[in-house]
C-alpha cells in the first residue's frame, strides 16, 4: 500500500510555499508600476527591482545548502519566513528608489532561503516511491500563485493604494509564518566539515545534480521569454487585453495536468514525461511566434502550460533523487541556482534579441533553445542509464 502524500506537515509546507510565491509574484507585478507612478522612476529602474532581487537570490543559493546543514532546516525555516515577512512590512515606508533597491536585495536573500528550505522539506516528506507525484503537487502551489498573485494585486490596485496592498501581503506572510510551526522537521546527521572550516565547492554544489540542473538552466532561459516579454509582445499585436487570459489558460492547464504527469513520472520514469513535455513546449513557443489572434495566443498558452508545467517538478525530482538524503538541501539549491541564472541571463539576452530581431523572432529563438534542451537531456539521460547499468552489473 502506498504511503500517503497529503500529511498535515506536507499540507502546511504547501500552504507556506503558496503564500510565499503569491507575495513574490504580486510584488513582481506591481513594483514596476510603483516605481513609475509613486517614485517617479523610469522603465530601466522599473526592471532593476526584479534584477536586483534575483541577483541576491542567486548569491544566497550558492550557500543555501551549507546554511541548512550548519543551522538546521527548522531554524532556517522559521527565521527565513519570519524575516521575509518582516521586510515585506517595510515596503510601505520606502520613499526612494535607492532604498527600494536595498530592500529588494535583502528581500531576495530571505526568499532564496525560504524557497530552498521549503522545497527540501517537501522532498523529505514525500515517500520515495511517489516523489514525482508528490513534488508535482508541491509545485502546483507555485503555479497557482502565478495566477492568483498578479490577478489579485492588479485588481486591488484599482481600489487601494500601494501601501495598503503591501501591508496586506505582509499579513499573508504572517499567516504563513504561523502555519510553519505545524511543519515537523527531521534533521539529518551533519556531514563531515571541510578542513580548517574552509568552504569547498562541495559546500556550494551537489555535483550529482549539476547535469539535470543544466537542463533546467536551458529550459528557464527559454521560459524567461514568456515571463519578461509576453505582455509587450501581446501589446504589439493589439492583443494586450488577452494577456490575463493567457496566464489563466497557462496555469489552468498546468494544474489539470500535474497529477497525471506526476504519476507517469513515478510509474514510467522521467523520460516518459520530459521528452513529450519538451516537444510540446517547443511547439507552443513556435506557435506563439506566428500568433496574430486571441485564439492562437490562448492555444499557445495551453501548449506552453502543458509542456513547461511538467518540466520543473520533474527536473527537481531528478536532482533530489541523484543526491544522498543528507544532501537534499544542496541538490535543491544547486538546481535553483541554475534555474534562476537562466531566468536572469534570459531576461537580459532575449531583450537584446527582441530589440534587434523583434518579438516574433524572439519566440523562434526560445523554441530553438528548447530543441537544444532536448539534445542536452538526451545526453543526461544516456549518462544516467549508463550509471544504472554499471550499478546493476556490479
Short mmCIF file of C-alpha atoms in Angstrom, two decimals, residues 212-381:
data_model
loop_
_atom_site.label_atom_id
_atom_site.label_comp_id
_atom_site.label_asym_id
_atom_site.label_seq_id
_atom_site.Cartn_x
_atom_site.Cartn_y
_atom_site.Cartn_z
CA UNK A 212 19.93 17.95 -14.79
CA UNK A 213 20.31 21.44 -13.29
CA UNK A 214 21.97 22.49 -16.57
CA UNK A 215 18.96 21.14 -18.47
CA UNK A 216 16.82 23.25 -16.10
CA UNK A 217 19.03 26.27 -16.91
CA UNK A 218 18.34 25.91 -20.66
CA UNK A 219 14.61 25.48 -20.02
CA UNK A 220 14.38 28.58 -17.80
CA UNK A 221 16.42 30.51 -20.39
CA UNK A 222 13.63 29.87 -22.90
CA UNK A 223 10.86 30.37 -20.32
CA UNK A 224 12.22 33.83 -19.43
CA UNK A 225 10.93 34.92 -22.84
CA UNK A 226 7.39 34.28 -21.56
CA UNK A 227 7.91 35.91 -18.16
CA UNK A 228 9.59 39.05 -19.46
CA UNK A 229 8.11 39.77 -22.88
CA UNK A 230 4.68 38.19 -23.37
CA UNK A 231 2.87 41.35 -22.25
CA UNK A 232 4.74 43.69 -24.60
CA UNK A 233 4.50 41.14 -27.42
CA UNK A 234 0.73 40.89 -27.00
CA UNK A 235 0.52 44.70 -26.90
CA UNK A 236 2.45 44.95 -30.18
CA UNK A 237 -0.12 42.57 -31.73
CA UNK A 238 -3.08 44.54 -30.36
CA UNK A 239 -3.92 41.65 -28.00
CA UNK A 240 -2.93 43.25 -24.69
CA UNK A 241 -6.40 42.71 -23.19
CA UNK A 242 -5.90 38.95 -23.65
CA UNK A 243 -2.67 38.71 -21.62
CA UNK A 244 -4.51 37.96 -18.37
CA UNK A 245 -6.38 35.16 -20.16
CA UNK A 246 -3.04 33.83 -21.43
CA UNK A 247 -1.84 33.30 -17.85
CA UNK A 248 -5.18 31.86 -16.74
CA UNK A 249 -5.10 29.22 -19.51
CA UNK A 250 -1.37 28.63 -18.93
CA UNK A 251 -1.86 27.96 -15.21
CA UNK A 252 -5.13 26.02 -15.59
CA UNK A 253 -3.54 23.52 -18.00
CA UNK A 254 -0.54 23.14 -15.68
CA UNK A 255 -2.77 22.46 -12.67
CA UNK A 256 -5.00 19.99 -14.51
CA UNK A 257 -2.10 18.02 -15.98
CA UNK A 258 0.08 17.90 -12.86
CA UNK A 259 -1.46 14.84 -11.08
CA UNK A 260 -1.30 12.82 -14.32
CA UNK A 261 2.30 13.76 -15.19
CA UNK A 262 3.48 13.17 -11.61
CA UNK A 263 2.09 9.63 -11.55
CA UNK A 264 3.51 8.96 -15.05
CA UNK A 265 6.95 10.06 -13.79
CA UNK A 266 6.82 7.57 -10.89
CA UNK A 267 5.39 4.73 -12.98
CA UNK A 268 7.36 5.04 -16.25
CA UNK A 269 10.39 7.15 -15.38
CA UNK A 270 11.41 10.75 -16.11
CA UNK A 271 11.93 10.38 -19.87
CA UNK A 272 8.27 9.41 -20.36
CA UNK A 273 7.36 12.88 -19.07
CA UNK A 274 10.31 15.08 -20.08
CA UNK A 275 10.65 14.23 -23.80
CA UNK A 276 6.95 14.83 -24.68
CA UNK A 277 6.86 17.93 -22.45
CA UNK A 278 9.88 19.48 -24.17
CA UNK A 279 8.40 18.80 -27.61
CA UNK A 280 5.02 20.31 -26.62
CA UNK A 281 6.77 23.32 -25.03
CA UNK A 282 8.76 23.93 -28.24
CA UNK A 283 5.62 23.67 -30.39
CA UNK A 284 3.88 26.18 -28.12
CA UNK A 285 6.77 28.65 -28.45
CA UNK A 286 6.94 28.29 -32.24
CA UNK A 287 3.15 28.77 -32.44
CA UNK A 288 3.47 31.87 -30.25
CA UNK A 289 5.93 33.32 -32.77
CA UNK A 290 3.25 33.29 -35.51
CA UNK A 291 0.33 34.29 -33.27
CA UNK A 292 -1.92 37.09 -34.54
CA UNK A 293 -5.30 36.30 -32.94
CA UNK A 294 -6.58 35.76 -29.40
CA UNK A 295 -7.43 32.16 -30.27
CA UNK A 296 -3.87 31.34 -31.32
CA UNK A 297 -2.50 33.16 -28.27
CA UNK A 298 -4.60 31.01 -25.94
CA UNK A 299 -3.80 27.75 -27.76
CA UNK A 300 -0.12 28.67 -27.41
CA UNK A 301 -0.70 29.31 -23.70
CA UNK A 302 -2.26 25.86 -23.30
CA UNK A 303 0.61 24.09 -25.08
CA UNK A 304 3.26 26.03 -23.15
CA UNK A 305 1.47 25.34 -19.87
CA UNK A 306 1.18 21.62 -20.66
CA UNK A 307 4.83 21.37 -21.71
CA UNK A 308 6.60 23.63 -19.24
CA UNK A 309 4.33 22.72 -16.31
CA UNK A 310 5.61 19.14 -16.10
CA UNK A 311 9.28 20.01 -16.58
CA UNK A 312 10.18 21.97 -13.45
CA UNK A 313 8.97 19.37 -10.87
CA UNK A 314 10.46 16.55 -12.99
CA UNK A 315 13.87 18.21 -13.03
CA UNK A 316 13.65 18.98 -9.31
CA UNK A 317 12.75 15.38 -8.52
CA UNK A 318 15.66 14.06 -10.59
CA UNK A 319 18.10 16.47 -8.91
CA UNK A 320 16.96 15.35 -5.46
CA UNK A 321 16.93 11.64 -6.35
CA UNK A 322 20.54 11.82 -7.50
CA UNK A 323 21.78 13.20 -4.18
CA UNK A 324 22.23 11.38 -0.83
CA UNK A 325 19.40 12.16 1.59
CA UNK A 326 21.60 14.36 3.79
CA UNK A 327 22.49 16.42 0.66
CA UNK A 328 18.90 17.18 -0.39
CA UNK A 329 19.32 20.86 0.54
CA UNK A 330 22.49 21.12 -1.57
CA UNK A 331 20.76 19.45 -4.53
CA UNK A 332 17.80 21.82 -4.24
CA UNK A 333 19.98 24.92 -4.04
CA UNK A 334 22.12 23.70 -6.97
CA UNK A 335 19.03 23.28 -9.12
CA UNK A 336 17.61 26.70 -8.19
CA UNK A 337 20.97 28.43 -8.77
CA UNK A 338 20.96 27.21 -12.37
CA UNK A 339 17.24 27.86 -12.82
CA UNK A 340 17.44 31.45 -11.51
CA UNK A 341 20.56 32.04 -13.60
CA UNK A 342 18.64 31.01 -16.71
CA UNK A 343 15.85 33.50 -15.91
CA UNK A 344 18.32 36.32 -15.16
CA UNK A 345 20.50 35.74 -18.26
CA UNK A 346 17.49 35.07 -20.48
CA UNK A 347 15.68 38.26 -19.48
CA UNK A 348 18.75 40.30 -20.45
CA UNK A 349 19.92 38.37 -23.53
CA UNK A 350 16.47 37.89 -25.04
CA UNK A 351 15.82 41.60 -24.56
CA UNK A 352 18.77 42.25 -26.87
CA UNK A 353 17.39 39.66 -29.33
CA UNK A 354 13.95 41.31 -29.35
CA UNK A 355 15.43 44.80 -29.89
CA UNK A 356 17.30 43.60 -32.99
CA UNK A 357 15.00 40.94 -34.45
CA UNK A 358 11.55 41.67 -32.98
CA UNK A 359 9.32 39.72 -30.61
CA UNK A 360 8.17 37.15 -33.18
CA UNK A 361 11.78 36.09 -33.85
CA UNK A 362 12.39 36.10 -30.10
CA UNK A 363 10.00 33.17 -29.66
CA UNK A 364 11.60 31.32 -32.58
CA UNK A 365 14.88 31.63 -30.66
CA UNK A 366 13.17 30.39 -27.47
CA UNK A 367 11.74 27.39 -29.32
CA UNK A 368 15.19 26.65 -30.76
CA UNK A 369 16.68 26.72 -27.26
CA UNK A 370 14.19 24.00 -26.26
CA UNK A 371 15.30 21.89 -29.26
CA UNK A 372 18.86 22.19 -27.89
CA UNK A 373 17.48 21.28 -24.45
CA UNK A 374 16.09 18.02 -25.86
CA UNK A 375 19.59 17.10 -27.04
CA UNK A 376 21.06 18.09 -23.64
CA UNK A 377 18.51 15.96 -21.78
CA UNK A 378 19.20 13.01 -24.12
CA UNK A 379 22.88 13.23 -23.11
CA UNK A 380 22.00 13.41 -19.39
CA UNK A 381 19.56 10.50 -19.74
#
